[in-house]
């Protein structure tokens, strides 16, 4: 069996843990190993595989991680992977490991078939009813309590994958005494006022500056720059986070249109659909005044289109495409890129 792995899906935390498990097993068996990470929108699969073929003089094992694996579709590229897999399986050599990673749920079927079933897994986002229990259990394992309202507030403010949640919640563990029950006041203190910019603070800025589109764009570009200068500067979680916000805005509009005989959604309806805290309700109430349901739908198309462009163009055009995306969302409100009913 060839030492090739495939891990896909948007649940970055659990997906990265699976990659780390492969690397730990490699280290346990061979001691030191060299790790090489390639993005397939920038580096060809041939270049990545050449590292495995050539070996290394200074380490007994090699690990090559290929991200953006969903881009691997061409027949000649798949053939290179198949040839390497066959060669590795025939030789029985397992000191060179190849790991494919994708934010998408699936990759090309021809690539998928090359990976043994035991060596691949799809990591889906948690269901809504799993998020608060996971978060509460994570705090408990680290020696803290977490009130239900505080848990919901965290989920309203942080991208709901375990990697983002762990990164943000580590602030509590560094600054608060063990055994403390973390409350809404703690969340407001640590996450609202002392956090790096991300997709959710960008969405909040877009809403706050809605009365003046030029200033709104300027202020939002400042937040974008903050994201790009942060430790997690990747556009992937940012676009995913914005898409989550605008999907929720579409849902908010639908609930208001369909609920209570057209008089708007009741408190219980809002809470049962994920708008539990007054903080998040106020945010989407304001957002609904900025973008109509049709505009929010068009903006989702912009986000998807930008994501596809970024994956295919490489890093050189990232900032330009992201700035263009914000212009279309804030100033044009989706009208220039997608057609929707307004």
XYZ file of C-alpha atoms in Angstrom:
342
model
C 0.000 0.000 0.000
C 1.414 3.383 -1.015
C 2.024 5.914 1.805
C -0.365 8.478 0.309
C -3.102 10.256 2.271
C -6.064 12.488 1.427
C -7.780 14.768 3.950
C -10.536 17.095 2.765
C -13.214 19.390 4.128
C -13.710 22.717 5.921
C -13.225 21.457 9.485
C -9.635 22.689 9.570
C -8.899 21.732 13.174
C -9.701 18.027 12.952
C -8.232 17.856 9.447
C -4.919 19.300 10.658
C -4.905 16.863 13.560
C -5.128 13.989 11.060
C -2.154 15.402 9.140
C -0.215 15.787 12.403
C -0.959 12.158 13.302
C 0.676 10.989 10.059
C 3.727 13.159 10.745
C 4.025 11.886 14.327
C 3.882 8.280 13.115
C 6.624 9.069 10.585
C 8.790 10.649 13.293
C 8.244 7.729 15.652
C 9.363 5.226 13.034
C 12.231 7.081 11.373
C 13.284 9.797 13.792
C 14.042 13.055 12.020
C 12.233 13.773 8.770
C 12.025 16.648 6.306
C 8.678 18.326 5.735
C 7.791 20.174 2.528
C 4.498 22.052 2.004
C 3.366 22.993 -1.506
C 0.295 24.833 -2.810
C -0.782 23.298 -6.093
C -1.968 26.652 -7.435
C 1.674 27.755 -7.245
C 3.763 24.579 -7.573
C 3.298 21.728 -10.029
C 2.688 18.230 -8.731
C 5.787 17.155 -10.666
C 7.971 19.478 -8.589
C 6.423 18.201 -5.368
C 6.899 14.551 -6.299
C 10.518 15.159 -7.329
C 11.315 15.881 -3.684
C 10.056 12.418 -2.749
C 11.859 10.765 -5.647
C 15.209 12.386 -4.859
C 15.163 11.706 -1.139
C 17.275 13.679 1.321
C 20.846 13.438 2.511
C 20.220 14.750 6.007
C 17.034 12.999 7.148
C 15.855 9.412 7.046
C 12.328 10.271 5.902
C 10.424 12.802 3.799
C 6.904 14.212 4.100
C 5.364 16.220 1.249
C 2.062 18.007 1.890
C 0.168 19.228 -1.183
C -2.570 21.769 -0.464
C -5.353 22.832 -2.859
C -5.610 19.202 -3.970
C -8.963 19.959 -5.632
C -6.985 21.660 -8.419
C -5.336 18.378 -9.420
C -7.448 17.275 -12.395
C -5.358 17.003 -15.547
C -4.745 13.533 -16.886
C -0.965 13.881 -17.007
C -0.874 15.200 -13.408
C -2.969 12.320 -12.097
C -0.731 9.929 -14.018
C 2.357 11.289 -12.230
C 0.698 10.625 -8.877
C -0.360 7.148 -9.962
C 3.156 6.309 -11.137
C 4.612 7.436 -7.810
C 2.013 5.443 -5.855
C 2.704 2.301 -7.871
C 6.462 2.699 -7.434
C 6.117 3.239 -3.673
C 3.797 0.254 -3.301
C 6.076 -2.034 -5.340
C 9.194 -1.082 -3.380
C 7.489 -1.312 -0.003
C 9.345 1.865 0.978
C 7.358 3.949 3.440
C 9.905 6.597 4.450
C 8.481 9.011 1.870
C 4.928 10.134 2.632
C 2.597 12.131 0.381
C -0.375 13.960 1.920
C -3.056 15.727 -0.131
C -5.154 18.399 1.626
C -8.170 20.337 0.381
C -10.666 22.764 1.903
C -13.249 21.259 -0.435
C -15.205 18.152 0.516
C -14.079 16.147 -2.515
C -11.343 16.068 -5.146
C -11.181 14.630 -8.647
C -12.437 11.035 -8.599
C -9.307 9.764 -10.354
C -7.120 11.162 -7.585
C -9.476 9.896 -4.897
C -9.200 6.330 -6.254
C -5.414 6.366 -5.856
C -5.650 6.767 -2.069
C -6.411 3.681 0.061
C -9.719 3.959 1.925
C -7.934 3.712 5.278
C -5.771 6.724 4.387
C -8.448 9.284 3.565
C -11.175 11.120 5.409
C -13.603 13.986 4.886
C -13.902 16.509 7.710
C -17.281 18.216 7.678
C -18.307 21.275 9.675
C -19.924 20.488 12.998
C -23.705 20.447 13.091
C -25.262 23.315 15.044
C -26.310 21.002 17.871
C -22.701 19.811 18.256
C -21.036 23.216 18.601
C -21.927 24.262 22.157
C -21.277 20.748 23.593
C -17.876 20.658 21.833
C -16.970 24.122 23.104
C -18.120 23.385 26.655
C -16.156 20.137 26.684
C -13.060 21.906 25.328
C -13.169 24.413 28.175
C -13.754 21.621 30.701
C -10.728 19.665 29.454
C -8.603 22.783 29.937
C -9.895 23.302 33.477
C -12.600 25.947 32.958
C -16.347 26.239 33.054
C -18.329 27.982 30.323
C -21.809 29.456 30.688
C -24.290 28.665 27.875
C -24.672 32.362 26.996
C -20.889 32.769 26.827
C -20.621 29.705 24.576
C -23.223 31.102 22.195
C -21.481 34.477 22.187
C -18.177 32.835 21.211
C -19.873 30.958 18.380
C -21.436 34.215 17.177
C -18.009 35.847 16.979
C -15.641 33.095 15.841
C -15.528 30.981 12.682
C -17.093 27.683 13.724
C -14.272 25.284 12.979
C -12.268 23.754 15.787
C -8.969 25.319 14.685
C -10.344 28.882 14.869
C -12.166 28.142 18.127
C -9.046 26.708 19.774
C -6.931 29.654 18.655
C -9.381 32.231 19.984
C -10.216 30.422 23.221
C -6.556 29.996 24.148
C -6.716 33.641 25.315
C -8.944 32.634 28.218
C -6.611 29.842 29.302
C -3.568 32.130 29.336
C -5.180 34.942 31.312
C -7.771 33.442 33.659
C -7.322 31.253 36.724
C -8.171 27.596 36.273
C -11.531 26.615 37.622
C -13.182 29.896 36.622
C -16.582 29.937 34.975
C -16.173 31.985 31.794
C -19.096 34.403 31.338
C -20.400 36.770 28.655
C -18.456 39.592 30.317
C -15.218 37.614 29.903
C -15.984 36.931 26.243
C -16.700 40.601 25.642
C -13.433 41.552 27.331
C -11.161 39.018 25.656
C -12.701 38.578 22.216
C -14.481 41.838 21.438
C -11.833 44.284 22.634
C -8.580 42.347 22.437
C -8.597 40.285 19.288
C -7.021 40.227 15.885
C -9.133 41.191 12.911
C -10.977 38.405 11.102
C -13.937 37.816 8.802
C -16.451 38.560 11.537
C -14.889 41.869 12.572
C -14.758 42.735 8.844
C -18.488 41.985 8.500
C -19.169 44.108 11.580
C -17.172 47.001 10.087
C -19.106 46.768 6.824
C -22.350 47.177 8.764
C -21.049 50.005 10.959
C -19.985 52.094 7.951
C -23.084 51.443 5.867
C -24.239 55.081 5.804
C -21.216 56.184 3.763
C -20.049 53.674 1.172
C -16.747 55.451 0.454
C -15.794 55.605 4.125
C -17.176 52.119 4.595
C -14.854 50.818 1.899
C -11.891 52.698 3.372
C -12.524 51.401 6.889
C -13.140 47.868 5.648
C -9.910 47.917 3.637
C -8.118 48.837 6.885
C -9.624 45.744 8.530
C -8.627 43.660 5.504
C -5.061 44.890 5.886
C -5.168 43.905 9.554
C -6.241 40.404 8.573
C -3.515 40.148 5.959
C -0.888 41.199 8.514
C -2.122 38.806 11.211
C -0.652 35.400 11.994
C -3.482 33.772 10.017
C -3.284 35.846 6.837
C -4.823 33.212 4.546
C -7.796 34.383 2.505
C -9.499 30.969 2.894
C -10.961 31.349 6.424
C -11.777 34.999 5.696
C -13.905 34.202 2.647
C -15.448 31.212 4.423
C -16.319 33.431 7.391
C -17.879 36.135 5.214
C -19.859 33.498 3.320
C -21.162 32.198 6.646
C -22.256 35.736 7.619
C -24.090 36.373 4.351
C -25.762 32.937 4.390
C -27.083 33.823 7.833
C -28.259 37.184 6.500
C -30.224 35.424 3.736
C -31.755 33.197 6.434
C -32.574 36.268 8.564
C -34.444 37.866 5.654
C -36.312 34.627 4.947
C -37.378 34.252 8.569
C -38.609 37.832 8.686
C -40.554 37.371 5.437
C -42.132 34.023 6.277
C -42.694 34.118 10.049
C -45.588 35.415 12.112
C -47.855 36.150 9.193
C -45.367 38.516 7.606
C -44.909 40.597 10.762
C -41.393 39.325 11.389
C -39.805 36.420 13.201
C -40.568 35.830 16.858
C -37.862 35.550 19.504
C -38.281 31.780 19.705
C -38.015 31.431 15.916
C -34.823 33.464 15.852
C -33.248 31.475 18.679
C -34.170 28.123 17.126
C -32.441 29.231 13.903
C -29.152 30.231 15.522
C -29.802 33.899 16.358
C -29.732 33.287 20.079
C -27.967 36.266 21.635
C -29.157 39.882 21.558
C -25.696 40.780 20.194
C -26.124 38.693 17.060
C -29.767 39.680 16.610
C -28.870 43.375 16.659
C -26.046 42.756 14.212
C -28.277 41.036 11.648
C -31.070 43.530 12.182
C -28.626 46.244 11.109
C -27.201 44.106 8.279
C -30.691 43.555 6.869
C -31.002 47.338 6.459
C -27.747 47.403 4.468
C -28.306 44.482 2.089
C -31.568 43.055 0.804
C -32.092 39.318 0.518
C -31.310 39.497 -3.198
C -28.155 41.519 -2.623
C -26.959 39.084 0.042
C -27.517 36.224 -2.388
C -25.555 38.079 -5.079
C -22.719 38.715 -2.611
C -22.484 34.982 -1.917
C -21.862 34.552 -5.644
C -19.106 37.197 -5.454
C -17.439 35.368 -2.579
C -17.568 32.060 -4.432
C -16.220 33.605 -7.644
C -13.385 35.339 -5.788
C -12.447 32.100 -4.045
C -12.225 30.287 -7.398
C -10.107 33.087 -8.904
C -7.729 33.128 -5.942
C -7.200 29.386 -6.098
C -6.245 29.559 -9.760
C -4.119 32.737 -9.881
C -1.695 32.223 -6.980
C -0.514 34.770 -4.426
C 0.463 37.573 -6.819
C -3.131 38.758 -7.332
C -4.526 38.030 -3.858
C -4.639 41.569 -2.470
C -6.062 43.058 -5.669
C -8.829 40.450 -5.921
C -9.729 40.791 -2.233
C -9.928 44.586 -2.520
C -12.108 44.238 -5.629
C -14.337 41.819 -3.694
C -14.877 44.354 -0.898
C -15.640 47.101 -3.424
C -18.342 44.956 -5.029
C -19.839 44.046 -1.644
C -19.782 47.474 -0.007
C -20.168 49.975 -2.866
C -21.940 47.913 -5.536
C -23.728 45.539 -3.133
C -23.251 42.576 -5.455
C -24.823 44.150 -8.532
C -21.727 44.092 -10.751
C -20.842 40.423 -10.411
C -24.092 38.526 -10.031
C -27.677 39.061 -11.062
C -30.279 38.696 -8.375
C -33.758 39.945 -7.610
C -33.731 43.163 -5.647
